XYZ file of C-alpha atoms in Angstrom:
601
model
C -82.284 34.831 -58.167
C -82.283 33.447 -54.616
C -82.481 35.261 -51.369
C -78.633 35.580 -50.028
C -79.802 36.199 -46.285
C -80.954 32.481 -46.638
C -77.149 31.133 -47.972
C -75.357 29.302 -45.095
C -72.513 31.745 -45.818
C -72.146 35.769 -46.457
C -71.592 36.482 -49.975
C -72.727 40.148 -49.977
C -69.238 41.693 -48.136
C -65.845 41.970 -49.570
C -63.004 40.451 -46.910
C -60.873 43.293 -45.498
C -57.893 44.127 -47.403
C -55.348 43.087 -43.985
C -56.771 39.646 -43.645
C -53.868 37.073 -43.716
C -54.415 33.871 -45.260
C -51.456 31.161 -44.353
C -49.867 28.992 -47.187
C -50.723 25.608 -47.357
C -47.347 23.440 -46.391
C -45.353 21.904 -49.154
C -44.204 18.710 -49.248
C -40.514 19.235 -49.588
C -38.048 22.208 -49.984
C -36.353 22.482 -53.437
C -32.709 21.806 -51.265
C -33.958 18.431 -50.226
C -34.609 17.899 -53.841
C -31.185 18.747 -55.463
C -29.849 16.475 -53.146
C -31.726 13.255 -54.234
C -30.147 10.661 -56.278
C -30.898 7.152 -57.957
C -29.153 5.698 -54.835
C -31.615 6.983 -52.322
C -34.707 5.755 -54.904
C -33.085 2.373 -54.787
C -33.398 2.347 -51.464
C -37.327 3.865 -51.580
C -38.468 1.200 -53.802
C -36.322 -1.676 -52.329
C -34.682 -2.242 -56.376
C -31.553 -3.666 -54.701
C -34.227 -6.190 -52.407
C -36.144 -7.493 -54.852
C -34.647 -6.785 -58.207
C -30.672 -7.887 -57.789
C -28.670 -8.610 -59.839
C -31.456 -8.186 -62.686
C -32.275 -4.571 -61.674
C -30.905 -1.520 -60.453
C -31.709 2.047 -60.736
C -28.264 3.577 -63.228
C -26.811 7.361 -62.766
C -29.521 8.500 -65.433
C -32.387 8.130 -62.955
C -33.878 5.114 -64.786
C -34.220 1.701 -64.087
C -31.428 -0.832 -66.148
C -31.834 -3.818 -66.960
C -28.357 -6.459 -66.104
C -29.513 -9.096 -68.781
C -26.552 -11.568 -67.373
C -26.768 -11.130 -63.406
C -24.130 -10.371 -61.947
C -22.133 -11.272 -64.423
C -23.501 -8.541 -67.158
C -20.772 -5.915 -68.014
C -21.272 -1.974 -67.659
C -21.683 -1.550 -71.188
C -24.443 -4.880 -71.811
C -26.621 -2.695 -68.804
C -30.344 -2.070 -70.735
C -32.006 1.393 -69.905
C -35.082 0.287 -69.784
C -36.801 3.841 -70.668
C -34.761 3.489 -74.019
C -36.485 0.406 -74.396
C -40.080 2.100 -73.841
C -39.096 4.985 -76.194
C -37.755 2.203 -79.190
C -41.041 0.149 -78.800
C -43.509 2.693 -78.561
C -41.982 5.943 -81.153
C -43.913 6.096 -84.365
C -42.341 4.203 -86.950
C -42.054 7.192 -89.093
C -38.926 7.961 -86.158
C -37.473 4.499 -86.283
C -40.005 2.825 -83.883
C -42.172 0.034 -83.363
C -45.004 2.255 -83.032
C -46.407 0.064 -80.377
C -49.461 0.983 -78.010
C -48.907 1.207 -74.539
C -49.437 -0.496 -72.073
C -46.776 -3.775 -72.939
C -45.229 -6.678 -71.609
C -41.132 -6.745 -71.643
C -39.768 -9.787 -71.842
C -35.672 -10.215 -71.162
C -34.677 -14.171 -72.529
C -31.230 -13.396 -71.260
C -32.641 -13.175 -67.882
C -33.990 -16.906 -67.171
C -31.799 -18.878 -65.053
C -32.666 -22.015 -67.707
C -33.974 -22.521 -70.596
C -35.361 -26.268 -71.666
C -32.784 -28.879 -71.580
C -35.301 -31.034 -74.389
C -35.136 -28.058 -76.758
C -31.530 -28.802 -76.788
C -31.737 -32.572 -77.396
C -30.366 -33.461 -73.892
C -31.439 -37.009 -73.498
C -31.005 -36.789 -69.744
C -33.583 -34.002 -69.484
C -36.943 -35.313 -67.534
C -40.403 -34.854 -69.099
C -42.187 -35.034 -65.546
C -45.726 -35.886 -66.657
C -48.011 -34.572 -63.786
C -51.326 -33.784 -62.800
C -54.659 -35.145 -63.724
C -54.636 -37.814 -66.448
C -57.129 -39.919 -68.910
C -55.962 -42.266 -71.395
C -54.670 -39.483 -74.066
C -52.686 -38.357 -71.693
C -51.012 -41.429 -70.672
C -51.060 -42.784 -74.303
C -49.322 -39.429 -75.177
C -46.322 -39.845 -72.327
C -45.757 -43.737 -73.206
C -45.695 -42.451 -76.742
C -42.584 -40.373 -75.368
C -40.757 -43.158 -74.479
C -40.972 -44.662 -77.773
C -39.217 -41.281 -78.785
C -36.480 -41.747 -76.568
C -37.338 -38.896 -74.501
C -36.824 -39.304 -70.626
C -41.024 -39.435 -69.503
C -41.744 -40.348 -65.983
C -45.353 -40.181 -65.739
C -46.143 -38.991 -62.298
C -48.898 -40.884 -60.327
C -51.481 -38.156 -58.850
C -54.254 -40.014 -57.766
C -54.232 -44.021 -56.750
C -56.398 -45.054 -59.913
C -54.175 -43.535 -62.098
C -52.137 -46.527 -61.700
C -54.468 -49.285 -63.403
C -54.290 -46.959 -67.054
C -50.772 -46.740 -66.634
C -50.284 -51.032 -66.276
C -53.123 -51.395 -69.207
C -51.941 -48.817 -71.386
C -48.088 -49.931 -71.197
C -49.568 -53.360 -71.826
C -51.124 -52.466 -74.717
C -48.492 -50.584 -76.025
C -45.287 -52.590 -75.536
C -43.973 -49.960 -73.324
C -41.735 -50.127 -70.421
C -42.707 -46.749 -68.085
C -40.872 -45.197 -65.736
C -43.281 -44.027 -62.911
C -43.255 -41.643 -60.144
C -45.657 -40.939 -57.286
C -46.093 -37.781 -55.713
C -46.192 -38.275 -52.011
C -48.371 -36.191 -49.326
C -46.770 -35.043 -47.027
C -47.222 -34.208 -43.498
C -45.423 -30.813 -43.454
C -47.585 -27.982 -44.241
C -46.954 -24.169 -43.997
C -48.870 -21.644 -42.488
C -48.727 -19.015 -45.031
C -51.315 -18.028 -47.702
C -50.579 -20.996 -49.692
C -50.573 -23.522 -46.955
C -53.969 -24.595 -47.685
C -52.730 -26.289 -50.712
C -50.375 -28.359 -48.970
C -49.838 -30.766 -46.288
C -52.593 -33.737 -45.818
C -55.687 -31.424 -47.469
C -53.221 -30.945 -50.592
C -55.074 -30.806 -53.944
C -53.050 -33.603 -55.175
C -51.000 -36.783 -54.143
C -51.024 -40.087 -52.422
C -51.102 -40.749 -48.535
C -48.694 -43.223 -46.796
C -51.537 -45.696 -46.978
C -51.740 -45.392 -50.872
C -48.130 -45.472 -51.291
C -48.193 -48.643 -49.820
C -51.441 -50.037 -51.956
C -49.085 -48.837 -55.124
C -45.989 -50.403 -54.151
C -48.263 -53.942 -53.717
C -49.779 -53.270 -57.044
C -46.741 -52.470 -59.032
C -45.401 -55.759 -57.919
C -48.127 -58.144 -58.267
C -48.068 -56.633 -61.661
C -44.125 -57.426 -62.015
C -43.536 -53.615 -62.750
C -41.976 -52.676 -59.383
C -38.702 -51.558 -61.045
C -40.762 -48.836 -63.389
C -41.200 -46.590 -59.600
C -38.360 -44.730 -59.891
C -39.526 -41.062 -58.633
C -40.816 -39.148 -55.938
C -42.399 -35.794 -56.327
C -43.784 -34.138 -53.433
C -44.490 -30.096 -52.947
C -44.848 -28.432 -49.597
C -46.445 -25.332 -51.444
C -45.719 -22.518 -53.075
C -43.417 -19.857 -51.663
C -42.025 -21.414 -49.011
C -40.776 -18.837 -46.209
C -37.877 -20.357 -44.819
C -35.188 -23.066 -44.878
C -35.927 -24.573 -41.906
C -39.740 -25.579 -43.203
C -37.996 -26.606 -46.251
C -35.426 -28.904 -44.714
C -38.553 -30.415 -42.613
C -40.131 -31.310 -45.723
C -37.471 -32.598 -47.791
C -36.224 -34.563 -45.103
C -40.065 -36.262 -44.464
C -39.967 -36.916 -47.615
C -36.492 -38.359 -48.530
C -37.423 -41.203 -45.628
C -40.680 -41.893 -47.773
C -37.690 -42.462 -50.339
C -35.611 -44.393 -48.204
C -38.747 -46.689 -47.629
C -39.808 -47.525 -51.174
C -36.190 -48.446 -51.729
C -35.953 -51.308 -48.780
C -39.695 -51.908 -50.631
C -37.700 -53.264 -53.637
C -38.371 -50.517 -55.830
C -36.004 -49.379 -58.568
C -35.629 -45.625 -57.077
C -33.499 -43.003 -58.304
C -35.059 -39.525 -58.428
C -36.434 -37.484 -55.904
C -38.305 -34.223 -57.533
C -38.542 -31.322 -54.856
C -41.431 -29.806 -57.274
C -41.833 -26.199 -56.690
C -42.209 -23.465 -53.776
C -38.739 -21.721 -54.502
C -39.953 -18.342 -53.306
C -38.984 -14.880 -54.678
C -38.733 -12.307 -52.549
C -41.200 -9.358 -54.227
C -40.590 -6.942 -51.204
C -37.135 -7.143 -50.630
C -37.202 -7.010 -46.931
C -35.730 -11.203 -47.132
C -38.037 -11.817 -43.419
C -39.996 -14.451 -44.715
C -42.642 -13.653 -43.040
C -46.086 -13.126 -44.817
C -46.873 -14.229 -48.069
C -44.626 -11.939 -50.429
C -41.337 -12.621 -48.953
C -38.586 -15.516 -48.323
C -35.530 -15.844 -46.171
C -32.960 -17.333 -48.207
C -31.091 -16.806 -51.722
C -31.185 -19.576 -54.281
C -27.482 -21.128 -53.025
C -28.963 -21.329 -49.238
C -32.180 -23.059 -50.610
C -30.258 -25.794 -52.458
C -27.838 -26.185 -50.100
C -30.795 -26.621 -47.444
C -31.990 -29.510 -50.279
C -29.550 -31.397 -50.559
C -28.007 -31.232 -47.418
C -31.541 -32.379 -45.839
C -31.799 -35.627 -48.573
C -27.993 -36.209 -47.757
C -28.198 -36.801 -43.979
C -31.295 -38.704 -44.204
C -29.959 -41.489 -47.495
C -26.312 -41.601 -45.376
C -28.617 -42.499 -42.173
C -30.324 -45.304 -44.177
C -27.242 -46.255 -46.352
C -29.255 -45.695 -49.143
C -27.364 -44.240 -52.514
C -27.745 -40.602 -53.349
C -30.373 -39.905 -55.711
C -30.646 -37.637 -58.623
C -32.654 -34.598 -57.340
C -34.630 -32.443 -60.061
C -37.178 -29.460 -58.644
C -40.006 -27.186 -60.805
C -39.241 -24.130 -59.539
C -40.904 -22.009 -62.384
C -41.639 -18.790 -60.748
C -37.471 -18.562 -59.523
C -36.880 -19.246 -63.336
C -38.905 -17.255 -65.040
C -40.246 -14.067 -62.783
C -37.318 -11.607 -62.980
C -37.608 -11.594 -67.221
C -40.785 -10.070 -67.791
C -41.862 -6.005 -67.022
C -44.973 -4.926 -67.740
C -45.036 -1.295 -68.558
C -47.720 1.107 -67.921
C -48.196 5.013 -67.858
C -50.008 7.258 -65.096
C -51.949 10.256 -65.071
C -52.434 11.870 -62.275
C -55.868 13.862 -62.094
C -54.955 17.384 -62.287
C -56.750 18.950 -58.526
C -58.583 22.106 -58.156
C -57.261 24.793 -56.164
C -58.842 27.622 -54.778
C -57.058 30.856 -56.020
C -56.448 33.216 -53.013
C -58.637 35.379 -53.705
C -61.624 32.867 -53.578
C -60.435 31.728 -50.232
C -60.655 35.741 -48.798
C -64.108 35.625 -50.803
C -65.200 32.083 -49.380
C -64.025 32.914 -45.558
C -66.253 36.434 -45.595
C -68.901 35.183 -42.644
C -66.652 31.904 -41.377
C -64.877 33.600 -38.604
C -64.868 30.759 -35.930
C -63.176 29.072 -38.852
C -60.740 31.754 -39.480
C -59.948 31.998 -36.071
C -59.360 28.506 -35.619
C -57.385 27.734 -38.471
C -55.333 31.270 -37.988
C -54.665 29.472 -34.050
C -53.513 26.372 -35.403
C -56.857 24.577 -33.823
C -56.981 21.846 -35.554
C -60.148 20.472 -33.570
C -62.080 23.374 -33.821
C -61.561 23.723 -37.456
C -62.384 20.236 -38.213
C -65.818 20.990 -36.677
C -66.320 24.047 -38.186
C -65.496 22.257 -41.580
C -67.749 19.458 -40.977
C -70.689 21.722 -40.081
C -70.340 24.454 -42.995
C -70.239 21.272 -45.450
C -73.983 20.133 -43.549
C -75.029 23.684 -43.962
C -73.887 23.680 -47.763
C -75.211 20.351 -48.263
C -78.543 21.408 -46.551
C -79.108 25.082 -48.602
C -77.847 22.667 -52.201
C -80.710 20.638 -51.360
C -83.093 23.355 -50.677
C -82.274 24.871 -54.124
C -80.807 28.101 -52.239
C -77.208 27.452 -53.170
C -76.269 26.662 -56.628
C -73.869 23.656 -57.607
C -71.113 26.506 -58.398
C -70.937 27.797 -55.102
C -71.303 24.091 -53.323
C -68.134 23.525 -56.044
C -66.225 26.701 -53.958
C -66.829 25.714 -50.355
C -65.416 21.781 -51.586
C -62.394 24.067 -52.557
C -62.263 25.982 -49.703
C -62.812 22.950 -47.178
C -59.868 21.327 -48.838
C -57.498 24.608 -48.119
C -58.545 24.691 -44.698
C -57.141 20.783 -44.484
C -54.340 21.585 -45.968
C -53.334 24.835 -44.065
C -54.042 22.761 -40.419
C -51.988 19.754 -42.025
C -54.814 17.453 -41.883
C -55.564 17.130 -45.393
C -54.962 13.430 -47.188
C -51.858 13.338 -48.854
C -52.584 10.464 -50.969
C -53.325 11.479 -54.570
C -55.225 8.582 -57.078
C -52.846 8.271 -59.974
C -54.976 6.821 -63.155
C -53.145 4.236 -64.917
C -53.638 3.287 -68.693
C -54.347 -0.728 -67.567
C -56.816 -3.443 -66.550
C -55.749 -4.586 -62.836
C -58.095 -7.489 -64.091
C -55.757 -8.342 -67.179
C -52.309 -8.067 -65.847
C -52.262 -8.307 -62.306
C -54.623 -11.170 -61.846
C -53.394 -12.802 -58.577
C -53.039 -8.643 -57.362
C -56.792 -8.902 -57.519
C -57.941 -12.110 -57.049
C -55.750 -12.757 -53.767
C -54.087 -9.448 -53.089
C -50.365 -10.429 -54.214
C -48.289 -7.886 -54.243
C -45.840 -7.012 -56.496
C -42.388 -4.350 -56.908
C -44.420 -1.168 -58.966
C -41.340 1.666 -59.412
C -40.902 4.455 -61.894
C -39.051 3.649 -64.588
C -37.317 6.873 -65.143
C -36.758 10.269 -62.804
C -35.427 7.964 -60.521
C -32.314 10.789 -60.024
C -35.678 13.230 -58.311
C -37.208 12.979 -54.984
C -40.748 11.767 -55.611
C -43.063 14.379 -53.223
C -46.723 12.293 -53.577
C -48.382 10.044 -52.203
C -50.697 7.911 -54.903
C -52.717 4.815 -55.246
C -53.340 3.389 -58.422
C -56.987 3.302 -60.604
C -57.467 1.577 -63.842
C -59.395 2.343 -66.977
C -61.741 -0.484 -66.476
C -65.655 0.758 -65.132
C -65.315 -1.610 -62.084
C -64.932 0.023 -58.951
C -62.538 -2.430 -57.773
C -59.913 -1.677 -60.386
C -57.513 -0.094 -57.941
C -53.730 -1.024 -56.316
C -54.009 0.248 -52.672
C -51.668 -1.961 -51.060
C -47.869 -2.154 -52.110
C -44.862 -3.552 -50.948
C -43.329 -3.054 -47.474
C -46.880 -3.084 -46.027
C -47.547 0.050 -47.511
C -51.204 1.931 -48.294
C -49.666 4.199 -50.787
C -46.604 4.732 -53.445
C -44.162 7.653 -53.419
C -44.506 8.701 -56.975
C -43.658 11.673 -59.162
C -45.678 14.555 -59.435
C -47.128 14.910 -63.208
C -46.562 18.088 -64.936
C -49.673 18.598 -68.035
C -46.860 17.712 -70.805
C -44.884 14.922 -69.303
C -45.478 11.494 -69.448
C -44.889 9.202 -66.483
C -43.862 5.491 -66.651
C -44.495 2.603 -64.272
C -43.197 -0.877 -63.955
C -44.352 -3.534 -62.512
C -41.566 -6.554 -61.700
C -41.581 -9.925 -60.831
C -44.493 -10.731 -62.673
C -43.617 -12.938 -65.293
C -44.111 -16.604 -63.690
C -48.437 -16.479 -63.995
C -49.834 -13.012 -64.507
C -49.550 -13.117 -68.550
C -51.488 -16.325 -68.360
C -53.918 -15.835 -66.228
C -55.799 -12.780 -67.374
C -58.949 -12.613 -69.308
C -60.774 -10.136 -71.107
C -62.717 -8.745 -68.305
C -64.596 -5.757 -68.852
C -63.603 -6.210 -72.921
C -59.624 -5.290 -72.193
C -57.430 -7.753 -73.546
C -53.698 -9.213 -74.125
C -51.082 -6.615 -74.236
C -48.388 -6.085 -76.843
C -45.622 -8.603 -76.052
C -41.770 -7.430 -77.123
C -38.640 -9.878 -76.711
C -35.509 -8.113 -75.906
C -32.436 -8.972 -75.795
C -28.827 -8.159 -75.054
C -26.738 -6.636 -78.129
C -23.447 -4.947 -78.510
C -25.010 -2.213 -80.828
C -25.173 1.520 -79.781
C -27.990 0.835 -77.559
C -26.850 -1.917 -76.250
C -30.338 -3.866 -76.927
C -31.935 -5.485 -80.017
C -36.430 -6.072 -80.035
C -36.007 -9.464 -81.271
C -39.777 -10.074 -81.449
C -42.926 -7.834 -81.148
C -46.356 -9.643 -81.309
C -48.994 -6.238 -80.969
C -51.734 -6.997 -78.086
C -55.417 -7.514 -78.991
C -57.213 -4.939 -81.230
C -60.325 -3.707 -80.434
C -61.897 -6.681 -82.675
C -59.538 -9.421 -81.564
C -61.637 -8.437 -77.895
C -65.301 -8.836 -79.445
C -64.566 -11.599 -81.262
C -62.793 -13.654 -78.117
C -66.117 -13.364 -76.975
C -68.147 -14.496 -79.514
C -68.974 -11.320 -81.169
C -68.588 -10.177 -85.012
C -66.590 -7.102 -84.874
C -66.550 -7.087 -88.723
C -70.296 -7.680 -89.296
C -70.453 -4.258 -86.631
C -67.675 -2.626 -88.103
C -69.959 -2.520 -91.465
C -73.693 -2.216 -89.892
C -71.928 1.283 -88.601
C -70.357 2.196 -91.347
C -73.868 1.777 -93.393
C -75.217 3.879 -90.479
C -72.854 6.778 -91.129
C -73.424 6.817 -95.000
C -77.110 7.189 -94.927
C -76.950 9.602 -92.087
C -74.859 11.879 -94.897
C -76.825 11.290 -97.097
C -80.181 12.004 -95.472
C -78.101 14.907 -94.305
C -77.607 15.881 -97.755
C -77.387 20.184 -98.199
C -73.406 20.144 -99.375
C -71.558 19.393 -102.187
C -71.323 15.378 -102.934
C -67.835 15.905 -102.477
C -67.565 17.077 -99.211
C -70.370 14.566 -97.964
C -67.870 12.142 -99.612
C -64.709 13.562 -98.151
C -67.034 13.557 -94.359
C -67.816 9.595 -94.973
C -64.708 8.522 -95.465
C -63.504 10.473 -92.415
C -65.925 8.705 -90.124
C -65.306 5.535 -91.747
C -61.071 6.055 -90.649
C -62.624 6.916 -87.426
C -64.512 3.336 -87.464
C -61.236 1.444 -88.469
C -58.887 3.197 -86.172
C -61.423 2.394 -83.511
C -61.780 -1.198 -84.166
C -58.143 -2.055 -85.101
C -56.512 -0.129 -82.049
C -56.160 -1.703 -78.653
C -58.831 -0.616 -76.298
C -56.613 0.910 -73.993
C -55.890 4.995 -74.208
C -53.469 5.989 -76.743
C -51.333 8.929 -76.471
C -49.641 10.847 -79.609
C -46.707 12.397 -77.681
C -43.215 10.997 -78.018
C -41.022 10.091 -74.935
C -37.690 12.208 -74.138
C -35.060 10.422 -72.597
């Protein structure tokens, strides 16, 4: 036993019977809650911002999926929960039985799909980037097939395998250049454009290939120019610079002589993940898709009718326009279940804490801050000493964190564990702090009262989502009763983040589902399910032998029973083939945590 006159607080009185102790405030009154509505969650999470016409929150509370835009019908709407419950019930109830989490993907939702798929012998094959003599072999090769290859011209030296190649061949190319341009923006991604740009030719280059190309008698193969100003550009009025710089670069290499009749915008369409349309940071743009092409080819317009040079066909790359809104990766969150000191702890606790009392009974916020502060350095102290034991140092925690609450100073933001790897599926979240739209997928009809961040399963510390749209350090979520289960989404993420993931910290590919639009009950048909990466599928990506240390264990457990031994053979037989399930489950399953309970709608 330890001397209690030493103990930093008095644990030898009871608290008088008339002592008041305050509540702690609530978040919200039950009224304010009966009044909330999908509307006013639309309007929380931005849905109508950032998700129209794709995504909206229906009159169930959950999020729907409009496969066809704005042109989808009321009864072609997909609730996206009943999507979650289909993929991921048992099969023994008519489901997939699918392991959470999962990547949606809706092919109704692209914008286009490929033109070549469909035999369209108009269609461009742009051949771009870095090349050797496969490469270019390969898109000559094209040509032969009848298919419409332009083989782009990244760097200057590019150029001399192109002439020998098509030599050697018999081939007749058709070759672009991608130009660099001047026009750069400021934004994250501006460091990949303008002069410095990763790829492309100067104006002093363009000139060396136009020399070239006709010394070699190919002038009449340039026929494109490519140029990109960078990725999510903000606003139409950078755009309009660029295109218009580089439409005179057009305008140029036609009074040059050469055979021009394509200008390629490349990529930068932004999408606008917050929803606020400012354009301003790195998440947002100020323009729909009709004001960016209109912005296009009014810029290319003015500057060919100022030259009297002939329209040209114009062709862009804007993959993540076309592709982002059709993929939703689903995830579920736990949030960490608090402990709160009963009532009759806090009396027990506050016995020899009057100055803290006092204060917090006052509404001194001040004072009891100090107070708090110094009875935690006088716990901390008497821990240390060995005087107080790691129960009672558990109680003051508990009682500290009532007296935050009761002055209103406590932190409302609660850390919501999610059943993910921020290093799998959110890649560019990490890696360069892109944000993207993260909304419940259901209870969207109740007025979420926390305050969360986001943790994942993996054991690095820097597995968490603190930032979110809108400039936000926290999301308004749902508190978690111990039976429910809670579903997030995370939008917009379906131009990179599927690609670009690893198998850091031994988590790997998700289950992938294809969904589309259907005029059955539910209004949706899975089309395809591919299951993500086992357990095994993990060790061997990185050069492990799951099987050979599937068996060495399973050789463990049976001479472990039977040097056991002291029961019936048949229930050391029985036990074996227990732990061997165990094994299998274990290296079969995904390595993310799997739940048992079903979803209700």
């Amino acid at each position: 036993m330890f001397d209690t006159s030493s103990v930093p607080f008095n644990l030898s009185r009871k608290m008088p019977a008339d002592v008041f102790i305050p509540a702690s405030p609530t978040s919200s009154s039950s009224d304010s809650s009966s009044r909330w509505n999908p509307s006013l969650s639309a309007s929380l999470y931005r849905i109508d911002g950032w998700g129209a016409p794709y995504f909206t929150a229906n009159s169930s509370g959950n999020i729907s999926v409009r496969p066809h835009g704005s042109d989808t019908l009321p009864h072609q709407d997909i609730d996206l929960l009943k999507v979650v419950k289909n993929l991921t019930d048992p099969k023994a109830s008519c489901g997939l039985g699918l392991q959470l989490p999962l990547i949606v993907r809706f092919p109704d939702v692209l914008l286009a799909m490929s033109c070549l798929c469909k035999g369209n012998p108009d269609a461009f094959l742009i051949c771009n980037g870095f090349k050797d003599s496969e490469y270019v072999s390969l898109a000559l090769l094209g040509r032969k097939l009848e298919l419409n290859t332009v083989i782009v011209l990244e760097q200057e030296h590019e150029l001399d395998l192109v002439i020998d190649l098509s030599k050697k061949m018999n081939v007749r190319p058709v070759i672009g250049l991608r130009a660099k341009l001047r026009t750069k923006q400021s934004n994250y991604y501006g460091s990949n454009s303008g002069e410095k740009g990763k790829f492309g030719l100067t104006s002093a280059q363009i000139v060396r290939v136009e020399a070239k190309l006709r010394e070699s008698g190919m002038l009449d193969c340039l026929q494109l120019l490519h140029f990109h100003i960078g990725s999510m550009i903000p606003t139409t009025s950078l755009l309009s610079d660029g295109v218009s710089e580089a439409a005179l670069i057009y305008c140029e290499l036609v009074r040059l002589g050469a055979h021009m009749r394509i200008i390629d915008v490349g990529g930068g369409l932004g999408i606008d993940y917050d929803g606020s349309k400012s354009g301003e940071g790195d998440i947002s743009v100020a323009y729909t898709l009709e004001e960016y092409a209109e912005a296009v080819v009014a810029s290319i317009r003015c500057v060919c009718d100022r030259r009297s040079v002939k329209h040209p066909v114009i062709c862009s790359e804007s993959g993540r326009a076309i592709v982002s809104h059709h993929s939703v990766l689903i995830f579920e969150a736990v949030k960490p279940v608090a402990h709160q000191p009963k009532p009759d702890d806090i009396q027990f606790l506050l016995e020899g804490e009057e100055d803290l009392y006092a204060a917090v009974m006052r509404g001194d916020q001040e004072r009891s801050l100090l107070y708090v502060e110094q009875l935690k350095q006088r716990c901390v102290e008497g821990f240390k000493d060995g005087v107080l034991s790691i129960e009672q140092l558990g109680s003051i925690d508990g009682l500290c964190e009532w007296v935050l609450k009761a002055i209103g100073r406590s932190d409302p933001v609660q850390t919501y564990n999610i059943n993910l790897s921020i290093f799998t599926s959110t890649s560019s979240h990490w890696g360069m702090g892109h944000l993207f739209p993260i909304v419940p997928i259901h209870k969207l009809d109740q007025k979420p009262k926390a305050c969360g961040i986001l943790s994942d399963i993996t054991c690095d510390s820097e597995g968490k989502i603190v930032k979110f749209i809108g400039g936000e350090s926290s999301l308004r979520l749902h508190e978690i009763d111990s039976s429910g289960r809670y579903f997030l989404g995370l939008f917009l993420g379906g131009a990179y983040e599927e690609s670009m993931g690893g198998v850091y910290n031994l988590f790997g590919g998700l289950s992938v589902v294809r969904v589309s639009q259907s005029d059955g009950p539910h209004s949706f048909v899975v089309t395809r399910a591919v299951p993500g990466q086992s357990s095994s599928d993990v060790l061997r990506a990185v050069q492990h032998e799951p099987e050979l240390m599937l068996q060495t264990l399973k050789h463990r457990a049976e001479e472990v029973m039977h040097t056991k031994g002291g029961g019936e053979e048949k229930e050391e037989d029985d036990e074996y083939k227990n732990v061997a399930a165990c094994l299998d489950r274990s290296f079969h399953n995904m390595p993310y945590l799997a739940t048992e309970e079903g979803i209700n709608e």
